[in-house]
Amino acid sequence: MKNIKILWVDDEIDLLKPHILFLENKNYSVTTAQSGTEALEEIKNNTFDIVFLDENMPGLTGLETLSEIKEIQASVPVVMITKSEEEYIMEEAIGAKIAD
């Protein structure tokens, strides 16, 4: 079975450690980034099977990062994660071709 490579981008990545450990125990390979800028460097240097992307981050927002990711690796599925219930965020994300 192929080792699935995940890029998880969140400015509060330390709070997600239990989830990351769970995935790693299930044989997923998880690379983390704490900003959109870090994520873009990872995307330029590595190939991922999926990206989990926080929408609300300082610096590059999730939507801005999503746009840049799609320019570098158009086919990588991106799951946008947000606590916000703002409808425009969902509309913009769908327009930018998020996977979920």
N, CA and C of each residue as an Amber inpcrd file, in Angstrom:
protein
   300
   0.8300000  -1.1870000   0.0000000   0.0000000   0.0000000   0.0000000
   0.8740000   1.2500000   0.0000000   0.5110000   2.2000000  -0.8030000
   1.2530000   3.4450000  -0.9290000   1.1050000   4.2880000   0.3420000
   2.1980000   4.8980000   0.7720000   2.1640000   5.7950000   1.9180000
   1.6060000   7.1490000   1.4680000   0.4280000   7.4960000   1.9500000
  -0.2340000   8.7420000   1.5800000   0.4760000   9.9050000   2.2590000
   0.8270000  10.9200000   1.4730000   1.5310000  12.0950000   1.9970000
   0.5480000  13.2580000   2.1410000   0.4500000  13.7580000   3.3690000
  -0.4570000  14.8520000   3.7030000   0.3530000  16.0800000   4.0740000
  -0.0630000  17.2380000   3.5620000   0.4590000  18.5180000   4.0340000
  -0.6560000  19.1710000   4.8360000  -0.3980000  19.4520000   6.1160000
  -1.4000000  20.0680000   6.9850000  -0.9040000  21.4630000   7.3450000
  -1.6690000  22.4660000   6.9330000  -1.2760000  23.8620000   7.1080000
  -2.2160000  24.5370000   8.0980000  -1.6550000  24.9920000   9.2110000
  -2.4510000  25.6660000  10.2310000  -1.5080000  26.4730000  11.1120000
  -1.8710000  27.7090000  11.4050000  -1.0150000  28.5400000  12.2500000
  -1.0180000  28.0680000  13.7000000  -1.9370000  27.2000000  14.0700000
  -1.9920000  26.6240000  15.4170000  -1.7720000  25.1170000  15.3370000
  -0.7890000  24.7120000  14.5740000  -0.5650000  23.2910000  14.2880000
  -0.2690000  22.4940000  15.5540000   0.3200000  23.1230000  16.5620000
   0.6290000  22.4170000  17.8070000  -0.6260000  21.8650000  18.4760000
  -1.7410000  22.5710000  18.3250000  -2.9990000  22.1220000  18.9210000
  -3.5600000  20.8890000  18.2120000  -3.0540000  20.6100000  17.0240000
  -3.5520000  19.4870000  16.2230000  -2.6950000  18.2320000  16.3680000
  -1.7220000  18.2610000  17.2450000  -0.7930000  17.1390000  17.4130000
  -1.4990000  15.7930000  17.6230000  -2.5670000  15.7180000  18.4310000
  -3.2450000  14.4100000  18.5730000  -3.7790000  13.8700000  17.2410000
  -4.2850000  14.7550000  16.3920000  -4.7980000  14.3250000  15.0880000
  -3.6630000  13.8620000  14.1820000  -2.5570000  14.5800000  14.2460000
  -1.3960000  14.2280000  13.4250000  -0.8390000  12.8670000  13.8620000
  -0.7210000  12.6590000  15.1730000  -0.2360000  11.3730000  15.6850000
  -1.1660000  10.2340000  15.2810000  -2.4610000  10.4830000  15.3220000
  -3.4300000   9.4740000  14.8980000  -3.1860000   9.0820000  13.4420000
  -3.0320000  10.0740000  12.5720000  -2.8000000   9.7930000  11.1520000
  -1.4810000   9.0550000  10.9400000  -0.4490000   9.4800000  11.6530000
   0.8510000   8.8180000  11.5130000   0.7920000   7.3700000  11.9970000
   0.0160000   7.1140000  13.0320000  -0.1600000   5.7360000  13.5070000
  -0.9170000   4.8760000  12.5020000  -1.6610000   5.5140000  11.6130000
  -2.3740000   4.8060000  10.5420000  -1.5350000   4.7500000   9.2600000
  -0.2420000   5.0690000   9.3900000   0.7470000   5.0130000   8.3000000
   0.6130000   6.1060000   7.2490000   0.0060000   7.2270000   7.6180000
   0.0280000   8.3950000   6.7480000   1.2950000   9.1800000   7.0690000
   1.8560000   9.8160000   6.0730000   3.0110000  10.6810000   6.2710000
   2.4960000  12.1230000   6.3280000   2.6870000  12.7860000   7.4650000
   2.1470000  14.1300000   7.6550000   3.2830000  15.1400000   7.7710000
   3.2670000  16.1040000   6.8820000   4.1780000  17.2380000   6.9380000
   3.3570000  18.4290000   7.3720000   3.9020000  19.2440000   8.2750000
   3.1500000  20.3880000   8.7670000   3.7880000  21.6930000   8.3210000
   2.9410000  22.7090000   8.2410000   3.3890000  24.0730000   7.9530000
   2.5270000  25.0080000   8.7870000   3.1360000  26.0810000   9.2970000
   2.4120000  26.9970000  10.1610000   1.9630000  28.2670000   9.4580000
   2.2020000  28.3560000   8.1650000   1.7790000  29.5480000   7.4180000
   1.6250000  29.1950000   5.9470000   0.9560000  30.0840000   5.2390000
   0.8190000  29.8950000   3.8060000   2.1680000  29.9010000   3.1130000
   3.0610000  30.7520000   3.5650000   4.3950000  30.8420000   2.9690000
   5.1500000  29.5250000   3.1470000   5.1060000  28.9580000   4.3520000
   5.7510000  27.6590000   4.5880000   5.1270000  26.5770000   3.7140000
   3.8130000  26.6180000   3.5860000   3.1090000  25.6240000   2.7760000
   3.5570000  25.6800000   1.3220000   3.7000000  26.8750000   0.7990000
   4.1090000  27.0260000  -0.5980000   5.5200000  26.4970000  -0.8190000
   6.4070000  26.6880000   0.1480000   7.7510000  26.1260000   0.0400000
   7.6890000  24.5950000   0.0110000   6.8580000  24.0210000   0.8620000
   6.7040000  22.5610000   0.8820000   6.1470000  22.0490000  -0.4450000
   5.1460000  22.7490000  -0.9700000   4.5140000  22.3510000  -2.2380000
   5.5140000  22.4330000  -3.4000000   6.3820000  23.4280000  -3.3610000
   7.3880000  23.5810000  -4.4260000   8.4180000  22.4690000  -4.3770000
   8.7090000  21.9570000  -3.1720000   9.7960000  21.0010000  -2.9980000
   9.3580000  19.5460000  -2.8570000   8.0600000  19.3130000  -2.6680000
   7.5650000  17.9530000  -2.4290000   6.2350000  17.7470000  -3.1500000
   5.8810000  16.4920000  -3.2930000   4.5950000  16.1380000  -3.8660000
   3.7280000  15.5620000  -2.7440000   2.5020000  16.0460000  -2.6500000
   1.5710000  15.5810000  -1.6270000   0.3370000  14.9910000  -2.2930000
  -0.3010000  14.0710000  -1.5850000  -1.5250000  13.4580000  -2.0790000
  -2.7490000  14.2880000  -1.7150000  -2.6430000  15.0580000  -0.6170000
  -3.7520000  15.8940000  -0.1630000  -3.1960000  16.9920000   0.7380000
  -3.9020000  18.1230000   0.7600000  -3.5370000  19.2440000   1.6300000
  -4.7340000  19.5880000   2.5050000  -4.5050000  19.6650000   3.8220000
  -5.4940000  20.2010000   4.7620000  -5.0710000  21.6380000   5.0310000
  -5.9560000  22.5790000   4.7670000  -5.5790000  23.9950000   4.7830000
  -6.5240000  24.8160000   5.6420000  -5.9670000  25.4460000   6.6820000
  -6.7270000  26.3580000   7.5320000  -7.0340000  27.6210000   6.7330000
  -8.2320000  28.1420000   6.8780000  -8.5970000  29.3600000   6.1520000
  -8.0940000  30.6120000   6.8470000  -8.1360000  30.6240000   8.1700000
  -7.8370000  31.8360000   8.9180000  -6.4170000  31.7840000   9.4840000
  -5.4630000  32.3820000   8.7480000  -4.0690000  32.4250000   9.1910000
  -3.5330000  33.8360000   8.9860000  -2.5860000  34.2570000   9.8360000
  -1.9450000  35.5480000   9.5990000  -1.0770000  35.4800000   8.3380000
  -0.8180000  36.6040000   7.7460000  -0.0560000  36.6130000   6.4900000
  -0.9720000  36.1820000   5.3590000  -0.5310000  35.2150000   4.5780000
  -1.3720000  34.6810000   3.5060000  -2.5590000  33.9460000   4.1210000
  -3.7590000  34.3000000   3.7160000  -4.9380000  33.5830000   4.1980000
  -5.0020000  32.2140000   3.5180000  -5.9010000  31.3870000   4.0070000
  -6.0890000  30.0880000   3.3800000  -6.5060000  30.2010000   1.9230000
  -7.3980000  31.1410000   1.6280000  -7.8430000  31.3210000   0.2410000
  -6.7030000  31.7750000  -0.6630000  -5.8630000  32.6720000  -0.1650000
  -4.7090000  33.1280000  -0.9470000  -3.7240000  31.9830000  -1.1490000
  -3.5070000  31.2200000  -0.0980000  -2.6040000  30.0690000  -0.1830000
  -3.1530000  29.0280000  -1.1470000  -4.4560000  28.7890000  -1.0910000
  -5.1040000  27.8490000  -2.0030000  -4.8410000  28.2260000  -3.4600000
  -5.0110000  29.4890000  -3.7580000  -4.7870000  29.9690000  -5.1270000
  -3.3550000  29.6910000  -5.5810000  -2.3990000  29.9580000  -4.7050000
  -0.9830000  29.7280000  -5.0350000  -0.6820000  28.2330000  -5.1760000
  -1.2550000  27.4200000  -4.2910000  -1.0480000  25.9670000  -4.3670000
  -1.5290000  25.4450000  -5.7160000  -2.7080000  25.8970000  -6.1400000
  -3.2830000  25.4130000  -7.4000000  -2.4430000  25.8410000  -8.6080000
  -1.7020000  26.9390000  -8.4880000  -0.8000000  27.3450000  -9.5790000
   0.4150000  26.4230000  -9.6640000   0.8440000  25.9050000  -8.5130000
   2.0330000  25.0500000  -8.4730000   1.6750000  23.5940000  -8.7580000
   0.6490000  23.0830000  -8.0840000   0.1990000  21.6900000  -8.2530000
  -1.3170000  21.6890000  -8.4100000  -1.7700000  21.9050000  -9.6120000
  -3.1990000  22.0800000  -9.8810000  -4.0380000  20.8690000  -9.4830000
  -3.4810000  19.6920000  -9.5350000  -4.2930000  18.4890000  -9.3150000
  -4.3570000  18.0340000  -7.8560000  -3.5840000  18.6340000  -6.9670000
  -3.6010000  18.1760000  -5.5770000  -4.9320000  18.5640000  -4.9220000
  -5.6170000  17.6030000  -4.2910000  -6.8670000  17.9370000  -3.6060000
  -6.5790000  18.7410000  -2.3260000  -7.4010000  19.7530000  -2.0900000
  -7.2450000  20.5950000  -0.9050000  -8.5510000  20.5870000  -0.1250000
  -8.4360000  20.2790000   1.1660000  -9.5780000  20.3340000   2.0720000
  -9.4080000  21.5950000   2.9070000 -10.3450000  22.5310000   2.7750000
 -10.2850000  23.7930000   3.5080000 -10.9370000  23.6050000   4.8670000
 -10.2320000  24.0430000   5.9110000 -10.7190000  23.9190000   7.2840000
 -10.9080000  25.3170000   7.8480000 -12.1000000  25.5710000   8.4080000
 -12.3580000  26.8810000   8.9980000 -13.4100000  26.7820000  10.0900000
 -13.2940000  27.6600000  11.0600000 -14.3120000  27.7800000  12.1040000
 -15.3450000  28.8240000  11.7030000 -15.0300000  29.6000000  10.6970000
 -15.8990000  30.6940000  10.2850000 -17.1440000  30.1710000   9.5920000
 -18.2440000  30.8520000   9.8230000 -19.4930000  30.5020000   9.1500000
 -19.8490000  31.5250000   8.0750000 -18.8860000  32.3570000   7.6990000
 -19.1250000  33.3610000   6.6680000 -19.3650000  32.6630000   5.3250000
 -20.4870000  32.9300000   4.7250000 -20.8600000  32.2520000   3.4790000
 -19.9200000  32.5810000   2.3290000 -19.4010000  33.8110000   2.2770000
 -18.5340000  34.2010000   1.1620000 -17.2500000  33.3600000   1.1320000
 -16.7800000  32.9210000   2.3090000 -15.5640000  32.1090000   2.3530000
 -15.8000000  30.7900000   1.6280000 -16.9320000  30.1570000   1.8870000
 -17.2620000  28.8990000   1.2300000 -17.4100000  29.1040000  -0.2750000
 -18.0680000  30.1710000  -0.6710000 -18.2530000  30.4430000  -2.0990000
 -16.9170000  30.6550000  -2.7960000 -16.0190000  31.4160000  -2.1680000
 -14.7050000  31.6560000  -2.7710000 -13.8960000  30.3690000  -2.8390000
 -13.9630000  29.5690000  -1.7820000 -13.2250000  28.3170000  -1.7660000
 -13.7270000  27.3560000  -2.8410000 -15.0290000  27.2600000  -2.9910000
 -15.6000000  26.3970000  -4.0240000 -15.1890000  26.9100000  -5.4060000
 -15.2110000  28.2140000  -5.5790000 -14.7910000  28.8100000  -6.8480000
 -13.3230000  28.5340000  -7.1500000 -12.5170000  28.3500000  -6.1050000
 -11.0950000  28.0640000  -6.2780000 -10.8330000  26.5770000  -6.3790000
 -11.9010000  25.7840000  -6.4360000 -11.8160000  24.3450000  -6.6620000
 -11.2230000  23.5710000  -5.4910000 -11.7390000  23.8240000  -4.2790000
 -11.3460000  22.9820000  -3.1650000 -11.9310000  21.5910000  -3.3780000
 -11.3350000  20.6030000  -2.7260000 -11.8560000  19.2410000  -2.8240000
 -12.9820000  19.0230000  -1.8280000 -12.9350000  19.7010000  -0.6840000
 -13.9770000  19.5480000   0.3290000 -13.8850000  20.7100000   1.3080000
